[in-house]
Structures are given as structure tokens and as C-alpha cells.
Tab-separated table of N, CA and C in Angstrom:
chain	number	residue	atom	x	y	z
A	795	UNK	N	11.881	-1.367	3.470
A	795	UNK	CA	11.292	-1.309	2.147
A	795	UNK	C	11.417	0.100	1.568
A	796	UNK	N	10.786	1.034	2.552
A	796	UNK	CA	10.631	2.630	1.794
A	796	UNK	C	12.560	3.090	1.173
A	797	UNK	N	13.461	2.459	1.923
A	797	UNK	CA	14.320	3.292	1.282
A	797	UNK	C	15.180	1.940	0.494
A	798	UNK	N	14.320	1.562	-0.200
A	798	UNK	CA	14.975	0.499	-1.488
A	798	UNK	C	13.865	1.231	-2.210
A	799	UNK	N	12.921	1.358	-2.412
A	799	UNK	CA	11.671	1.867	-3.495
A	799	UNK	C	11.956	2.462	-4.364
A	800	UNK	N	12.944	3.503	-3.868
A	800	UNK	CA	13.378	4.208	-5.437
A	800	UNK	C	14.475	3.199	-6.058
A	801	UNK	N	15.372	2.778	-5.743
A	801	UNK	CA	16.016	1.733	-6.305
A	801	UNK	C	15.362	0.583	-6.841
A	802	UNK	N	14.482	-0.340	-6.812
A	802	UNK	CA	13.671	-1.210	-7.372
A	802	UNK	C	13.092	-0.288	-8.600
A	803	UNK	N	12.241	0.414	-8.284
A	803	UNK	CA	11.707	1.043	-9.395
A	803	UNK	C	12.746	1.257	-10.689
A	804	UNK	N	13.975	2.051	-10.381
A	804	UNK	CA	15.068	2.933	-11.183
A	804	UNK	C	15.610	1.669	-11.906
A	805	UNK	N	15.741	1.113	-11.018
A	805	UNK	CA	16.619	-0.138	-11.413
A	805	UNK	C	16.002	-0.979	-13.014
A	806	UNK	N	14.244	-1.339	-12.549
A	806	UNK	CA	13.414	-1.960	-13.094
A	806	UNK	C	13.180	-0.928	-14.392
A	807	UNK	N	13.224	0.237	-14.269
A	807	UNK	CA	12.641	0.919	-15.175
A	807	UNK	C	13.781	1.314	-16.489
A	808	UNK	N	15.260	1.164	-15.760
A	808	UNK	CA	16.307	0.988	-16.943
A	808	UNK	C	16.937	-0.098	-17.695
A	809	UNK	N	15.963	-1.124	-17.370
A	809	UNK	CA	16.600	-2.486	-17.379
A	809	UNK	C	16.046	-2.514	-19.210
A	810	UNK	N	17.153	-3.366	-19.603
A	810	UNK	CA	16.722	-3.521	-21.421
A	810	UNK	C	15.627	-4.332	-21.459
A	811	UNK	N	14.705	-3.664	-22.253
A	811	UNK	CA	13.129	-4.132	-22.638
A	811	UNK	C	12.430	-4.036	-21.908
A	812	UNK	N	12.614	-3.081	-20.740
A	812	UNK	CA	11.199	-2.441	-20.052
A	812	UNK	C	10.776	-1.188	-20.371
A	813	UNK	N	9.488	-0.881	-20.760
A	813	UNK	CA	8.762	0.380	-21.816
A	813	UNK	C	8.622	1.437	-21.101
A	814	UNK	N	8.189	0.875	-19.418
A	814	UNK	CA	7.336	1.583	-18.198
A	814	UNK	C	7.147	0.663	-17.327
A	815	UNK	N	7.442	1.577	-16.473
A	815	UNK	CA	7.590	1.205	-15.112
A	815	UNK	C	6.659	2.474	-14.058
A	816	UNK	N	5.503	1.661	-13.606
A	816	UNK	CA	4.525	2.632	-12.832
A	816	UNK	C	4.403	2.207	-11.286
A	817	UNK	N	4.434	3.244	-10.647
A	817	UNK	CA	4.227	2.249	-9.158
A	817	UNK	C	3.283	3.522	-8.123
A	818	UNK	N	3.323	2.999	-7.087
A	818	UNK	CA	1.773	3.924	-6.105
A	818	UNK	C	2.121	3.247	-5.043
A	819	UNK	N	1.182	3.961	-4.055
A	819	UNK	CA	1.582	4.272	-2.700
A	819	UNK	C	-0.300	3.446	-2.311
A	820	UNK	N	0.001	2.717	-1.642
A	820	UNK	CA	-1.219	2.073	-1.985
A	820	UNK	C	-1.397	2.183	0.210
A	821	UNK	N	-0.872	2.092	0.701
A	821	UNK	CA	-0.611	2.063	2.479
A	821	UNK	C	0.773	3.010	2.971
A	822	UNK	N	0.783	2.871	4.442
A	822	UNK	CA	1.970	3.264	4.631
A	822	UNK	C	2.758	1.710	4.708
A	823	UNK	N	2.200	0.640	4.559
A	823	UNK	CA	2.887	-0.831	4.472
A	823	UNK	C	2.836	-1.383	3.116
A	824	UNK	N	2.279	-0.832	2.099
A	824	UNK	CA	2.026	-1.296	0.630
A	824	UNK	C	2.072	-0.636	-0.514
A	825	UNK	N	3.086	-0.738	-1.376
A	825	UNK	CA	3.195	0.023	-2.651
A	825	UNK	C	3.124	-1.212	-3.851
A	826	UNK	N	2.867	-0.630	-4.876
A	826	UNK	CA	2.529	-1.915	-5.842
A	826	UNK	C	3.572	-1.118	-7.002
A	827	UNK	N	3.828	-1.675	-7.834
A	827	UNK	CA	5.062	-1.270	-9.003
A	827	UNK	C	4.383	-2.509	-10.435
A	828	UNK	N	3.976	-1.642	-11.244
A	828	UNK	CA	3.923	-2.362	-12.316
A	828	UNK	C	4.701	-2.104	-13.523
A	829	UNK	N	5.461	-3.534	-14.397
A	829	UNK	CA	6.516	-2.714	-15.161
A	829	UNK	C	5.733	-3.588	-16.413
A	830	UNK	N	6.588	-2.655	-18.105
A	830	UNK	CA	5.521	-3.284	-18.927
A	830	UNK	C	6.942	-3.691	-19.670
A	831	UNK	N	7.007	-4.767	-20.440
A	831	UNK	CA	7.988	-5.312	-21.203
A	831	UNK	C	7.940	-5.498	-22.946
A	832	UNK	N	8.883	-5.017	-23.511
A	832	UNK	CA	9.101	-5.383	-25.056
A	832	UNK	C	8.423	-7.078	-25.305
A	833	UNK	N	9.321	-7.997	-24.222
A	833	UNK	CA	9.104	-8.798	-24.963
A	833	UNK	C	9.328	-10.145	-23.654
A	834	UNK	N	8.926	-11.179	-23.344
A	834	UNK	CA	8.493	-12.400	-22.477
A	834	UNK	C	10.194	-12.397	-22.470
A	835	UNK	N	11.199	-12.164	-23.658
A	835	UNK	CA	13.080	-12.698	-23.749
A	835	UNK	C	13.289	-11.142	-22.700
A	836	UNK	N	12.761	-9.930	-22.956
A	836	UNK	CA	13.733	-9.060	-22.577
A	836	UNK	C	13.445	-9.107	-20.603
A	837	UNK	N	12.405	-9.676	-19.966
A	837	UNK	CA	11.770	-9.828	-18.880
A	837	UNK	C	12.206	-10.905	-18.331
A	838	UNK	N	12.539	-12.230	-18.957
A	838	UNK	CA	13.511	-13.664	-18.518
A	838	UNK	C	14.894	-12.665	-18.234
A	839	UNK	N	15.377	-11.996	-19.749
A	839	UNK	CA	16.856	-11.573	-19.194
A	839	UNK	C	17.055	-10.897	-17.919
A	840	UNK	N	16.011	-9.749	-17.537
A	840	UNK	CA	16.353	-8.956	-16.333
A	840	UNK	C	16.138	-9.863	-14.822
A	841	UNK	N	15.250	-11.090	-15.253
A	841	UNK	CA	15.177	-12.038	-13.859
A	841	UNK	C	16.911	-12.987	-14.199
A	842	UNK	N	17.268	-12.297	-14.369
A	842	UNK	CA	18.686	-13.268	-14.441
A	842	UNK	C	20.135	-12.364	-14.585
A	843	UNK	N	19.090	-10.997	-14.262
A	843	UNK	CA	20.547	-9.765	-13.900
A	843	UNK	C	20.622	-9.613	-12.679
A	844	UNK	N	21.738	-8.926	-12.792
A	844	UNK	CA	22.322	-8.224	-11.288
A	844	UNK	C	21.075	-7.460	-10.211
A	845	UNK	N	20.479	-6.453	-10.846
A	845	UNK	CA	19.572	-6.370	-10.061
A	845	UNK	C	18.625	-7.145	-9.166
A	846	UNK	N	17.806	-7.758	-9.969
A	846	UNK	CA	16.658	-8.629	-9.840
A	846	UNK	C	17.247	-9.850	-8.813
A	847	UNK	N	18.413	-10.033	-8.705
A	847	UNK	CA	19.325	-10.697	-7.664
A	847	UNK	C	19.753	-10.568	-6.398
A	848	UNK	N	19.411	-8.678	-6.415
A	848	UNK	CA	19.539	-8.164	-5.369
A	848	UNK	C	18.137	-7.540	-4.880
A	849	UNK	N	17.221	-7.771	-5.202
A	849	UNK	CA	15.870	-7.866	-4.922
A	849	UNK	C	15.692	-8.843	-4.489
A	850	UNK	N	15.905	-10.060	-4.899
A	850	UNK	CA	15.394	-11.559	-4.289
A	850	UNK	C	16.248	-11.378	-3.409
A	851	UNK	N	17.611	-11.161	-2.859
A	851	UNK	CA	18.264	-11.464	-2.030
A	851	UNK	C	17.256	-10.193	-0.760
A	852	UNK	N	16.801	-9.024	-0.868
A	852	UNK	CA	16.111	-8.245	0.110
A	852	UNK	C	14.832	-8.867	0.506
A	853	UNK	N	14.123	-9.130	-0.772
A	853	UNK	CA	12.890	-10.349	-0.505
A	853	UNK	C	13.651	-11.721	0.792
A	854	UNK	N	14.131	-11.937	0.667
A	854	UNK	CA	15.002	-13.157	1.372
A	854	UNK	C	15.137	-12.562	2.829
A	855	UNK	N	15.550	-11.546	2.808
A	855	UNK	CA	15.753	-11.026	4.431
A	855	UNK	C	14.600	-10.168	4.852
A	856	UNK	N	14.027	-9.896	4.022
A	856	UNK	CA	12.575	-9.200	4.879
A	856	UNK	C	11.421	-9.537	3.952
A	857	UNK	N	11.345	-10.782	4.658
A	857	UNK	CA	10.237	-11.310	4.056
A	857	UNK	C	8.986	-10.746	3.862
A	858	UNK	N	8.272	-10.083	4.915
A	858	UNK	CA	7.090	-9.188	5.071
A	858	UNK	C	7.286	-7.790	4.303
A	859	UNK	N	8.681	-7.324	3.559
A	859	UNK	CA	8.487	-5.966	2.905
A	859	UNK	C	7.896	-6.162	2.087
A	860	UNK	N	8.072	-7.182	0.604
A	860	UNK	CA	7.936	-7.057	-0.480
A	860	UNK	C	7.143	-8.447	-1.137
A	861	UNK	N	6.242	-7.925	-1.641
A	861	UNK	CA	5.605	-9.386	-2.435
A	861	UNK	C	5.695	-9.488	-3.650
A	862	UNK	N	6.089	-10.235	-4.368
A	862	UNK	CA	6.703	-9.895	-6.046
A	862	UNK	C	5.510	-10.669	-6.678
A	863	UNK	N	4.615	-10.111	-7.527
A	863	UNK	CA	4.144	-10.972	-8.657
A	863	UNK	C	4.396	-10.669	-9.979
A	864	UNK	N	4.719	-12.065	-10.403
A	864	UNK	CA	5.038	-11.493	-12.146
A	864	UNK	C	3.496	-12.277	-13.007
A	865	UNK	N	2.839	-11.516	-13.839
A	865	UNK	CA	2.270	-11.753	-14.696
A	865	UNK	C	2.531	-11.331	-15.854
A	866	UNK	N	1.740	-12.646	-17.035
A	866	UNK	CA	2.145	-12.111	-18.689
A	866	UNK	C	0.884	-12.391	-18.734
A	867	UNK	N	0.800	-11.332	-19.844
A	867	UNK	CA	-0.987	-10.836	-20.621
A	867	UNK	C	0.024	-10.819	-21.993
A	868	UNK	N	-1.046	-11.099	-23.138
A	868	UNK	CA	-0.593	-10.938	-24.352
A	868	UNK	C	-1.974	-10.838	-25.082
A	869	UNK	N	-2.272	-9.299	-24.722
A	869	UNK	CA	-3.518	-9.088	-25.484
A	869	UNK	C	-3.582	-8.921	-27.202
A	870	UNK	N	-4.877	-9.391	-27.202
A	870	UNK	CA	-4.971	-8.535	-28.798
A	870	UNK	C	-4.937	-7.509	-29.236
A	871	UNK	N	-5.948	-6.508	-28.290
A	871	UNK	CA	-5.652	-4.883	-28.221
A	871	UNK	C	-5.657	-4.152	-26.894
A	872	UNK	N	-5.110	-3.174	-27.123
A	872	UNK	CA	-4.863	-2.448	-25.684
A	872	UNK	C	-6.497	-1.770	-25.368
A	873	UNK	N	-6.593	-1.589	-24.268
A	873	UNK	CA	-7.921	-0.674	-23.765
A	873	UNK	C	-7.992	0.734	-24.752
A	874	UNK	N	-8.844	1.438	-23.515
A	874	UNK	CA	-9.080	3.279	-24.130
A	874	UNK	C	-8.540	3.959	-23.035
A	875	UNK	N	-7.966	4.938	-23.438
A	875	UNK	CA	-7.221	5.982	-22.647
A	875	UNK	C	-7.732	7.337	-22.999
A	876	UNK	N	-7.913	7.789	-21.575
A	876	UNK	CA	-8.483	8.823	-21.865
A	876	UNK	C	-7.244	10.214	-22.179
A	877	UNK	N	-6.014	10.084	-21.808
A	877	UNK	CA	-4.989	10.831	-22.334
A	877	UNK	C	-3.729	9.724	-22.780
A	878	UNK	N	-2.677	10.326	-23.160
A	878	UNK	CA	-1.785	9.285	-23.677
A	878	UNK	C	-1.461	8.078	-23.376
A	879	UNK	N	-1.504	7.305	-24.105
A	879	UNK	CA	-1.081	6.205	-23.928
A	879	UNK	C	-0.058	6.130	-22.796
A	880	UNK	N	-0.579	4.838	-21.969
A	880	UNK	CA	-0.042	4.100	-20.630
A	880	UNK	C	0.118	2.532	-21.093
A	881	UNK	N	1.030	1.579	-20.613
A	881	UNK	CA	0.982	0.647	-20.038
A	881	UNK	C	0.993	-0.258	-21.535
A	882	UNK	N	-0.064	-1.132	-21.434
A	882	UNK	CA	-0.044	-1.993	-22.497
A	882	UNK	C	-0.259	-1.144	-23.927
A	883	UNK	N	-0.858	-0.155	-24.145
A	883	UNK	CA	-1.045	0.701	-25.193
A	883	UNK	C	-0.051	1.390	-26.217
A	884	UNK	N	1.202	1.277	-25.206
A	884	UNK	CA	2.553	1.289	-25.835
A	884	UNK	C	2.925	0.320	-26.501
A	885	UNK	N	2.889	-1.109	-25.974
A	885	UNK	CA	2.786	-1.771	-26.635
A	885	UNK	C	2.274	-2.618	-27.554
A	886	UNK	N	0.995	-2.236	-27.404
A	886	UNK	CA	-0.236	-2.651	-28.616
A	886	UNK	C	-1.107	-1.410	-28.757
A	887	UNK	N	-0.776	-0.926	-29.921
A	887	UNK	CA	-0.911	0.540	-30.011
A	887	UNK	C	-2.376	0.047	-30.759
């Protein structure tokens, strides 16, 4: 897992219609990666690129590295930040 991490991230974070891409060190067995998207089309397209292909295919052989969840939120407004805008705030300013 540790030496794909920067690649998942890089990968995820240049992909068309992702805003941000944040991730943490949560164990020495658990990191979490959250990415934020333009739009529900630009997030279908990257589950159907090259990358995201070669993630499921590492998910596939080491089953215990990586746990993928995808969630969609489509708030009305973003939270409060106490310094610049993060995360959903970019996108619902």
C-alpha cells in the first residue's frame, strides 16, 4: 500500500474534475484520502479511466491494503472554516 499512496493520491488529484484531493495518515495500516469533485459526470468519467483501473486491479490483489468508499453529498451550503476554504466550500462557496 505505502508505496502506491503517492500514486493514488497524484493520480486522483489530476484527474479532470477533481478540485482536491486530501488524505492522512490515520495508522501505520490506515490512511484515508478524500477527493472533492466538479461534478457526479466528471467522478463517473475518472471511474472509467486508466487509473482508477489500476487501483481496482491493486484492490484485487491485496485485498486487505485498500478500502475504497465513494460517497455523494450535494449540500445546500458548505460549513465554516476557520481559514481558507477546504473541501466542499470550494465548491459551494
Amino acid at each position: 500500500m505505502w508505496k502506491n499512496l503517492l500514486w493514488i493520491g497524484s493520480s486522483t488529484a489530476q484527474a479532470e474534475g477533481c478540485v482536491q484531493m486530501k488524505g492522512g495518515i490515520c495508522s501505520p495500516k490506515e490512511v484515508i484520502m478524500v477527493s472533492y469533485w466538479r461534478s457526479e459526470q466528471d467522478l463517473k468519467a475518472f471511474f472509467q479511466g486508466e487509473p482508477h483501473r489500476q487501483m481496482i486491479q491493486f484492490v484485487r490483489k491485496h485485498t486487505n491494503s485498500l478500502c475504497l468508499y465513494n460517497e455523494m453529498y450535494h449540500p445546500r451550503q458548505s460549513g465554516k472554516y476557520s481559514h481558507e476554504p477546504q473541501g466542499m466550500a470550494i465548491l459551494y462557496p
